[in-house]
PDB file of C-alpha atoms and ligand atoms in Angstrom:
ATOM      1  CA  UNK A   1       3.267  30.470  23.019  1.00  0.00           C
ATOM      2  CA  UNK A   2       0.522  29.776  20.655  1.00  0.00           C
ATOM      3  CA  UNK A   3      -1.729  26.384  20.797  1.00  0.00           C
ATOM      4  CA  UNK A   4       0.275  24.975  17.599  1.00  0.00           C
ATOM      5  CA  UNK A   5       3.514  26.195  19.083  1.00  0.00           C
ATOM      6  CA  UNK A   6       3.336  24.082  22.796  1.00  0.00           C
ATOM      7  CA  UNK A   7       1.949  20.875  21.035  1.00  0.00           C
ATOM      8  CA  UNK A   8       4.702  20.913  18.459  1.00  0.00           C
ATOM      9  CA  UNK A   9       7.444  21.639  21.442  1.00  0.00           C
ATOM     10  CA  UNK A  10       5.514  18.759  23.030  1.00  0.00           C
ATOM     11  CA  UNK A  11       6.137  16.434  20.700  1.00  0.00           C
ATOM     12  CA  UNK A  12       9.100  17.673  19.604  1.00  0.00           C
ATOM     13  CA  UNK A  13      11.089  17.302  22.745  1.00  0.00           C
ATOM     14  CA  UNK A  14       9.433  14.753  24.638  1.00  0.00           C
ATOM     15  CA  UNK A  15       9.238  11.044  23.799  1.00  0.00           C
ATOM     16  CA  UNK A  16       6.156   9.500  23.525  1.00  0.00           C
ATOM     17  CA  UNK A  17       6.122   6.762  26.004  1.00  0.00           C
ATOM     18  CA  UNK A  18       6.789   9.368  28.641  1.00  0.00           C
ATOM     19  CA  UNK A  19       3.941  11.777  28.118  1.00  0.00           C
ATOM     20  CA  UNK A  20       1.193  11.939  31.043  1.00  0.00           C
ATOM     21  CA  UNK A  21      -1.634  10.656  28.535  1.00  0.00           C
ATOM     22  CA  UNK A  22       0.585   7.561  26.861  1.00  0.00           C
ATOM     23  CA  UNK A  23      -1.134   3.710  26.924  1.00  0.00           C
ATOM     24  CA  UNK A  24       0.594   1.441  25.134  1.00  0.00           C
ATOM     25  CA  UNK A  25      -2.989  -0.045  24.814  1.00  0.00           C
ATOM     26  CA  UNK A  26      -6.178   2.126  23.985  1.00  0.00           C
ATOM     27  CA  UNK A  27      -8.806  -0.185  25.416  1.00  0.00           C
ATOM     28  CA  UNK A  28     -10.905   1.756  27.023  1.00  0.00           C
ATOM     29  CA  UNK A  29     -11.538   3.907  24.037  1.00  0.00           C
ATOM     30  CA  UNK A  30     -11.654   1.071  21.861  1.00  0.00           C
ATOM     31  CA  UNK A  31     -14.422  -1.324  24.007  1.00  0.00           C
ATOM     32  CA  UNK A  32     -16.533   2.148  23.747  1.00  0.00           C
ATOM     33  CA  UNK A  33     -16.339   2.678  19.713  1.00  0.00           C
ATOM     34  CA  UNK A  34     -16.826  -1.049  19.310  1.00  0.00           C
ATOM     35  CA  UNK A  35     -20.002  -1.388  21.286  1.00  0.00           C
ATOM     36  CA  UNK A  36     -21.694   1.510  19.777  1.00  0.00           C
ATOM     37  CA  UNK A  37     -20.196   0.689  16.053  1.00  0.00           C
ATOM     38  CA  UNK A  38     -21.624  -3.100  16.049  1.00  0.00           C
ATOM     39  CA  UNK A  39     -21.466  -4.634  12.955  1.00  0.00           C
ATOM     40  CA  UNK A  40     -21.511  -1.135  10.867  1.00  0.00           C
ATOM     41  CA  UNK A  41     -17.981  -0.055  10.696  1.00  0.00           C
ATOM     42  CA  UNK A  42     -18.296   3.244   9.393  1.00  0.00           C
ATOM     43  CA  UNK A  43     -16.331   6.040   9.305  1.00  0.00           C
ATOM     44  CA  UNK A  44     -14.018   7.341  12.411  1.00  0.00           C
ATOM     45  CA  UNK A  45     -12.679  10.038  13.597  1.00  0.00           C
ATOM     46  CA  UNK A  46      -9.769  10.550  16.139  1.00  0.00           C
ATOM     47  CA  UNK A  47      -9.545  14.383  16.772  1.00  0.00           C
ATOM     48  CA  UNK A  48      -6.325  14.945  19.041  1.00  0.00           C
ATOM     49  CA  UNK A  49      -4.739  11.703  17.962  1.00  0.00           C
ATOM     50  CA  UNK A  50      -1.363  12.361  18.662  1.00  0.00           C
ATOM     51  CA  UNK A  51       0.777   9.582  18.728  1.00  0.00           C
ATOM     52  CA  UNK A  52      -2.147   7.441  20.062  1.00  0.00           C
ATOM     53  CA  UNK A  53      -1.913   3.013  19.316  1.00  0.00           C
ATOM     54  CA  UNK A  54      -5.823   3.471  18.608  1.00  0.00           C
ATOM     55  CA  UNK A  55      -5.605   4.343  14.789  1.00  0.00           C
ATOM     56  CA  UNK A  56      -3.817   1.003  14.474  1.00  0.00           C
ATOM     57  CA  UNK A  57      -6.029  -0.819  16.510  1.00  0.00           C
ATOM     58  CA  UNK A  58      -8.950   0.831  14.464  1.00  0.00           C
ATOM     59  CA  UNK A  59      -7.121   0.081  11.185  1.00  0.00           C
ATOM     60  CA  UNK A  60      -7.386  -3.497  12.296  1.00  0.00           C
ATOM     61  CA  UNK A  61     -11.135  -3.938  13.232  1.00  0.00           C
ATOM     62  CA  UNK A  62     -12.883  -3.245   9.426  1.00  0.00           C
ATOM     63  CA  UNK A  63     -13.525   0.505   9.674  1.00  0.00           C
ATOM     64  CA  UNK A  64     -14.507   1.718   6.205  1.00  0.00           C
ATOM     65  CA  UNK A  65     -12.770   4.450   6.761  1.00  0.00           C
ATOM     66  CA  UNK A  66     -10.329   6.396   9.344  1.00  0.00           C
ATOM     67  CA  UNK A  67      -8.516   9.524  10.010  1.00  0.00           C
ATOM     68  CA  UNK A  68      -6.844  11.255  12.334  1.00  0.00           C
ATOM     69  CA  UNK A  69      -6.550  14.874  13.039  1.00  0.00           C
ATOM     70  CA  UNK A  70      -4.111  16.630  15.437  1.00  0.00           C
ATOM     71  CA  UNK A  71      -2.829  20.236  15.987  1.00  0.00           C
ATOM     72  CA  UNK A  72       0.492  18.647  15.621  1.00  0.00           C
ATOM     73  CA  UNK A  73       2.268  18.010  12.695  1.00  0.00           C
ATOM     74  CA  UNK A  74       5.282  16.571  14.300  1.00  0.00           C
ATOM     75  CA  UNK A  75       2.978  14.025  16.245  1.00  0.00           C
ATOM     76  CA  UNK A  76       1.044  12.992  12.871  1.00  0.00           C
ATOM     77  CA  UNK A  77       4.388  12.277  11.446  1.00  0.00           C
ATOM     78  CA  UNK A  78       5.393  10.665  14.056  1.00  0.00           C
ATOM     79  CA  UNK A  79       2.288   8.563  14.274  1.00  0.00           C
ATOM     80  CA  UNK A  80       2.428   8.082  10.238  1.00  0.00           C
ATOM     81  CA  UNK A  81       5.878   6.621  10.325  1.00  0.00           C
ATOM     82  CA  UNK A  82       4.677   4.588  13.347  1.00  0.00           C
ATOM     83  CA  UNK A  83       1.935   2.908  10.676  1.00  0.00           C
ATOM     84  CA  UNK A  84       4.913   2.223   7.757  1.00  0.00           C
ATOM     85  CA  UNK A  85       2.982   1.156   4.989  1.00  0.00           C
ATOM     86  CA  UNK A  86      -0.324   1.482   6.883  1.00  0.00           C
ATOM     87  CA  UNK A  87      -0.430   5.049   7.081  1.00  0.00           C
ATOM     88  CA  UNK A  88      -1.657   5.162   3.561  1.00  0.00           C
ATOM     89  CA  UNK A  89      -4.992   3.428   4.836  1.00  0.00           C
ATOM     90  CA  UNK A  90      -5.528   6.876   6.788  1.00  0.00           C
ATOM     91  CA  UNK A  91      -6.719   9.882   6.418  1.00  0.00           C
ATOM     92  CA  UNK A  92      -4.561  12.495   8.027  1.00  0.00           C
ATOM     93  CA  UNK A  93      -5.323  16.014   9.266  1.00  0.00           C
ATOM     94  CA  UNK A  94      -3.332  18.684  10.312  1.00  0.00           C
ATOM     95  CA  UNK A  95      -5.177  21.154  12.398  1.00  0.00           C
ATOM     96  CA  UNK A  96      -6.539  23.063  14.578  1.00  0.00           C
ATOM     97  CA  UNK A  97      -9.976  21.835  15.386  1.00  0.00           C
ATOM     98  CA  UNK A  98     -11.473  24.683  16.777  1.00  0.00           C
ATOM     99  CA  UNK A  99     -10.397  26.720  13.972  1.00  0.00           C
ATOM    100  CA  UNK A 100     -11.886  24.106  11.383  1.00  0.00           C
ATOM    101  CA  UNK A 101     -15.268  24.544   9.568  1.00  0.00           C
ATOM    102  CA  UNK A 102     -15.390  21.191   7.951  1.00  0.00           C
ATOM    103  CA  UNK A 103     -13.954  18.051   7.947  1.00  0.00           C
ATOM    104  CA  UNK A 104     -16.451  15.644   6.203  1.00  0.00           C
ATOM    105  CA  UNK A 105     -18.813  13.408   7.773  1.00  0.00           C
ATOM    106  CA  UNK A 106     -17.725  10.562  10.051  1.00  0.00           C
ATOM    107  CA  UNK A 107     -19.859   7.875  12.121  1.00  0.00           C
ATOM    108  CA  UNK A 108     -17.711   7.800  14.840  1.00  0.00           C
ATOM    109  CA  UNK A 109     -16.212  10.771  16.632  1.00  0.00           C
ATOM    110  CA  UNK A 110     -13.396   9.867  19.186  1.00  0.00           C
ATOM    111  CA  UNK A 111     -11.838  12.519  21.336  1.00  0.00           C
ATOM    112  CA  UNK A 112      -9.616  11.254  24.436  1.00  0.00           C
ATOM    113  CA  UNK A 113      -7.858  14.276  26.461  1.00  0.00           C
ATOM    114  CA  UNK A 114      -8.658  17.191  23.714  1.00  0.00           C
ATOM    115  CA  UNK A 115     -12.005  18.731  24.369  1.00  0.00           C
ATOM    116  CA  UNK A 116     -10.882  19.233  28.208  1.00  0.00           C
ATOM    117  CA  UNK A 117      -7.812  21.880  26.821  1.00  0.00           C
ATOM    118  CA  UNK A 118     -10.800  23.991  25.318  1.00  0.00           C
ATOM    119  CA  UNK A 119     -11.189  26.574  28.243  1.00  0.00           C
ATOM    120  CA  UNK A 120     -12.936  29.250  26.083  1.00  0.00           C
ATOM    121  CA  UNK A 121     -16.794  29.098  25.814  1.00  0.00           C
ATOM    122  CA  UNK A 122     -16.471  30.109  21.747  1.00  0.00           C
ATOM    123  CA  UNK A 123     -13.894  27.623  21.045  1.00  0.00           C
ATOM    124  CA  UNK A 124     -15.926  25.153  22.440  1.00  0.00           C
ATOM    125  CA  UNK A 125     -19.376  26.370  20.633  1.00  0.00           C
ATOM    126  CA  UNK A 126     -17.339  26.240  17.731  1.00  0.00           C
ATOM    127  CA  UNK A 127     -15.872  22.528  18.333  1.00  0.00           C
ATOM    128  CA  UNK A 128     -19.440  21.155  19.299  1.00  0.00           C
ATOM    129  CA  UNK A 129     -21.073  23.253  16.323  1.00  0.00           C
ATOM    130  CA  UNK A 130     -18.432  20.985  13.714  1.00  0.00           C
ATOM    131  CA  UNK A 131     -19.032  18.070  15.533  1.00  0.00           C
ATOM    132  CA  UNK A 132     -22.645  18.479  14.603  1.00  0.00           C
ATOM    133  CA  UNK A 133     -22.748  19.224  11.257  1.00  0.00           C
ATOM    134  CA  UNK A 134     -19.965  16.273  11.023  1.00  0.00           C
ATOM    135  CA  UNK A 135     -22.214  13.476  12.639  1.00  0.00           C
ATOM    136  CA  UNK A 136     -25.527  11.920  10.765  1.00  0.00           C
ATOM    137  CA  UNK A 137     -28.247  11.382  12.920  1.00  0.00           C
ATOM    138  CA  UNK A 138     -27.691   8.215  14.626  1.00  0.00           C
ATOM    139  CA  UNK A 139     -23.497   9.329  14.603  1.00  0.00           C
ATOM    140  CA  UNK A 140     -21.890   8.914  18.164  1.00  0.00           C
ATOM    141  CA  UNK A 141     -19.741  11.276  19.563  1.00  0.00           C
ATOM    142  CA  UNK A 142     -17.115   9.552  22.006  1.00  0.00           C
ATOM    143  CA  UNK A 143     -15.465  11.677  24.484  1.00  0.00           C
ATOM    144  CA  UNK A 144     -12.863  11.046  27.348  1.00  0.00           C
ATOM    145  CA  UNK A 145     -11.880  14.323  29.482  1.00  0.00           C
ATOM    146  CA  UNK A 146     -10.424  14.594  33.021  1.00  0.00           C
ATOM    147  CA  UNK A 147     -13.480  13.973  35.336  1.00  0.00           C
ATOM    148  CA  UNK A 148     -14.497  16.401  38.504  1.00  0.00           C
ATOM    149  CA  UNK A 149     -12.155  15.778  41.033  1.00  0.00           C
ATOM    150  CA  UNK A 150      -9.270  14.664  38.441  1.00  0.00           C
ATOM    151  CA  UNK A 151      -5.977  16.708  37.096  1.00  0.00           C
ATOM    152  CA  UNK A 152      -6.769  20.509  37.254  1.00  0.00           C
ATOM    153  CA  UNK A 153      -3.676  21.083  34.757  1.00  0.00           C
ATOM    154  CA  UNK A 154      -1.951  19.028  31.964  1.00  0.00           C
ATOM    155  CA  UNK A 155       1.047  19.127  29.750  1.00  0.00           C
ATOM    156  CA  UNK A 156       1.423  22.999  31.706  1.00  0.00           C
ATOM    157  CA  UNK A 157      -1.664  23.984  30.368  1.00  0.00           C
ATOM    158  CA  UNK A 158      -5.433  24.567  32.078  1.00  0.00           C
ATOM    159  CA  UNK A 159      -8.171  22.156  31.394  1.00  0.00           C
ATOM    160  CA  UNK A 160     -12.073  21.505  32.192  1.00  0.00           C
ATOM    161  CA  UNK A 161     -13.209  19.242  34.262  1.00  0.00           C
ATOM    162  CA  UNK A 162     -16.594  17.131  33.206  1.00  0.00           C
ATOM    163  CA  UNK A 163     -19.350  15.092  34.388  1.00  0.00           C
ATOM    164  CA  UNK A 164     -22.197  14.236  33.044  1.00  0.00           C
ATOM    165  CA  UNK A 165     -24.336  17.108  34.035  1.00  0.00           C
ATOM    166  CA  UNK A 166     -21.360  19.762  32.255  1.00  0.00           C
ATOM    167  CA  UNK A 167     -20.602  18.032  29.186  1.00  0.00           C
ATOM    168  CA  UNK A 168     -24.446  17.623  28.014  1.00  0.00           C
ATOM    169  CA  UNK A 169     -24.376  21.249  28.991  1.00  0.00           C
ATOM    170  CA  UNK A 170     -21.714  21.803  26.682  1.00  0.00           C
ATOM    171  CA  UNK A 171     -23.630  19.349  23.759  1.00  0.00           C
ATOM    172  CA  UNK A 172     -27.208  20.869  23.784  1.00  0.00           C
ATOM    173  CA  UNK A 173     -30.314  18.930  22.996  1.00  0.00           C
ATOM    174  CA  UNK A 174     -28.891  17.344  19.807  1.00  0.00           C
ATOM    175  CA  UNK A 175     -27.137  14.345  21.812  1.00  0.00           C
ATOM    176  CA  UNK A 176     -28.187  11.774  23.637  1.00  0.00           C
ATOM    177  CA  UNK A 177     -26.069  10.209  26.319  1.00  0.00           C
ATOM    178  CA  UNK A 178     -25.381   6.617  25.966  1.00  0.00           C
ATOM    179  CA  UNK A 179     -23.792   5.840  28.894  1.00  0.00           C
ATOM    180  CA  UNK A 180     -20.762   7.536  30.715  1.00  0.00           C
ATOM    181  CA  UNK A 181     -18.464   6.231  32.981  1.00  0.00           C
ATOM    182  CA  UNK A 182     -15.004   7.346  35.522  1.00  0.00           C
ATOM    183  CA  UNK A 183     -12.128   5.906  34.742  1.00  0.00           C
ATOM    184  CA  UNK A 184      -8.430   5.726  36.424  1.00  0.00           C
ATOM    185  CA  UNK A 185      -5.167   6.346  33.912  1.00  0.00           C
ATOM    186  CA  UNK A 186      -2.276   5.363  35.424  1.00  0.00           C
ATOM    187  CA  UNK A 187       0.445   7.737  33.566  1.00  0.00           C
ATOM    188  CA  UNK A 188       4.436   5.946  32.974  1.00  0.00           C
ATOM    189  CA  UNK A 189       5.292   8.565  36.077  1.00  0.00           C
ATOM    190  CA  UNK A 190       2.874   6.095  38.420  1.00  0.00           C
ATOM    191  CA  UNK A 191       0.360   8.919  39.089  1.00  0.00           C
ATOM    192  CA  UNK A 192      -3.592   8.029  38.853  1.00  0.00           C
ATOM    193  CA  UNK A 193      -5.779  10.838  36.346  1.00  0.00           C
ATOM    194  CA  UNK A 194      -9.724  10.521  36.782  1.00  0.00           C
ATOM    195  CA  UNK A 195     -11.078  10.513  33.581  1.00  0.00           C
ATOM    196  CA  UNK A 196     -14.950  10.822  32.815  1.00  0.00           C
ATOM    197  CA  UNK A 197     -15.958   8.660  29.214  1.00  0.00           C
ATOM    198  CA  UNK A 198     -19.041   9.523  28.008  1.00  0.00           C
ATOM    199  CA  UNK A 199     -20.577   8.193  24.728  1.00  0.00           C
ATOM    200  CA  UNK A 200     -23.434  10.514  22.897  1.00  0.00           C
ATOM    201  CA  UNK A 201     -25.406   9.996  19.812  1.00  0.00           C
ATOM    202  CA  UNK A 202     -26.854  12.540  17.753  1.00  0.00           C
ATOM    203  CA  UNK A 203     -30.626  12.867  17.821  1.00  0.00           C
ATOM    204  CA  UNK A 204     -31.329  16.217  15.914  1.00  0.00           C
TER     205      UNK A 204
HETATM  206  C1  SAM B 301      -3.222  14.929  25.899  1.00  0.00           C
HETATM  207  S1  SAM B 301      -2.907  14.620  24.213  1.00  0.00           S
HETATM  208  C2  SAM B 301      -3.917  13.198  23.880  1.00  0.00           C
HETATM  209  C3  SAM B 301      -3.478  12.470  22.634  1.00  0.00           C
HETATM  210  C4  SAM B 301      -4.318  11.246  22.270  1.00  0.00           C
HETATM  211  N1  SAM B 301      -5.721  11.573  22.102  1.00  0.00           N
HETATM  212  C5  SAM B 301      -4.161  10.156  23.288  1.00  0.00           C
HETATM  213  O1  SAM B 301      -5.138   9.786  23.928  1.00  0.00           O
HETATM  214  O2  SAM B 301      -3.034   9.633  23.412  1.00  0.00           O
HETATM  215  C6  SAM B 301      -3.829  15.936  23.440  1.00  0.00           C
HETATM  216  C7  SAM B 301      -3.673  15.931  21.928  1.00  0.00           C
HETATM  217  O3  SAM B 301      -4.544  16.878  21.351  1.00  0.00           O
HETATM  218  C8  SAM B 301      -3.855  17.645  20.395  1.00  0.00           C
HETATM  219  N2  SAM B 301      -4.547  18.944  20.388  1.00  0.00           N
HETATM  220  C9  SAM B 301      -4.567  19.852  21.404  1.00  0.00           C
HETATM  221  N3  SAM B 301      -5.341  20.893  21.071  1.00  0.00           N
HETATM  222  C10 SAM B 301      -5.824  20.637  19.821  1.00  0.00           C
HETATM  223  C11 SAM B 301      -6.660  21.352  18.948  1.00  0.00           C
HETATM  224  N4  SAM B 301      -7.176  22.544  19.294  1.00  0.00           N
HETATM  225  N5  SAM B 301      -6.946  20.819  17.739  1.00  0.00           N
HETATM  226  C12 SAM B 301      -6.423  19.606  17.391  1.00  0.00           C
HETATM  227  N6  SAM B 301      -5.614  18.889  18.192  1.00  0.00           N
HETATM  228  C13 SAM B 301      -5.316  19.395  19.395  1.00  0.00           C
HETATM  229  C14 SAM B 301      -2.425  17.676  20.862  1.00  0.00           C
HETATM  230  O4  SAM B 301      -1.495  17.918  19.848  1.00  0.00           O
HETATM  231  C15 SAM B 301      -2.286  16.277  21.458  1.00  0.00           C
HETATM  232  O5  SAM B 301      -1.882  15.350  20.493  1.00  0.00           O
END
């Protein structure tokens, strides 16, 4: 089965309040966009939304402009009819975004539980090589993947595990950490995830 293939299955047959990765509130992503956005409120970016609350809770908070992309087309959907009338405040985008070449140029780059399904090297040059030419100098790039020691699989598929030390390997000399942090997800089934959060800004 193809990437696009077990995402749309995912969402297809699985409701959303179940799913390992569901929080009915987005905080911790949230608190990290806000304190880097300050008063400036540009443009964001959620690659891998899904069916994620944080494009409402960014629709609510004076972003000039947002948009969501996902592999799934069943999950944007999903997510759009979520919004109602909102939706039309967002930019949606269905893809792949390691296949991508351009996307336009955002402020803010979110990313909670994507970037750790990228398990080959080019796919991730490529990902980190959009991400660049997608950020302005002074753009942050905000990323939350399981941590070392955390989930070794998820949704049946392999991941990457980061720290700090691995995901500026992964960045290059072009971003700056911010800060990073661990941080405990409690999925709907009870179980604990470690997560590593780490916030970057572009510097060259
Ligand atoms: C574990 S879920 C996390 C969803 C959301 N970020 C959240 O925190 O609730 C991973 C999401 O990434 C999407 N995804 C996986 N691989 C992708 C890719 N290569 N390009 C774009 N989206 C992808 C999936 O469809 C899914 O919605």
């Amino acid at each position: 089965m193809d990437r696009t293939q077990h995402w749309e299955n995912v969402y297809q047959t699985q409701n959303s309040t179940d799913v390992s990765w569901y929080e009915p509130d987005p905080k911790q992503s949230l608190d990290l966009i806000l304190q880097v956005a300050g008063e400036s409120r540009g443009r964001v970016l959620d690659v891998g939304g899904g069916q994620s609350f944080l494009v409402d809770r960014l629709l609510g908070t004076g972003f000039e402009h947002v948009a969501v992309l996902d592999i799934s087309q069943t999950a944007i959907e999903s997510t759009k009819a979520r919004l109602g009338e909102r939706a039309s405040q967002v930019e949606w985008i269905v893809a792949d975004i390691t296949q991508r070449d351009a996307i336009g140029e955002f402020d803010f780059w979110h990313d909670r539980a994507v970037f750790h399904f990228i398990t080959y090297p080019d796919d991730r040059r490529h990902y980190v090589g959009l991400l660049k030419r997608s950020l302005p100098i002074g753009g942050h790039f905000i990323v939350g993947t399981f941590a070392k020691g955390g989930p070794e699989h998820c949704s049946g598929l392999p991941i990457c595990q980061y720290d700090e030390a691995t995901m500026q390997a992964e960045l290059g000399p072009s971003f700056e950490l911010v800060n990073c942090s661990q941080y405990k997800h409690v999925t709907p089934a009870g179980n604990s995830q470690l997560f590593f959060f780490g916030v970057y800004r572009k510097e060259k």
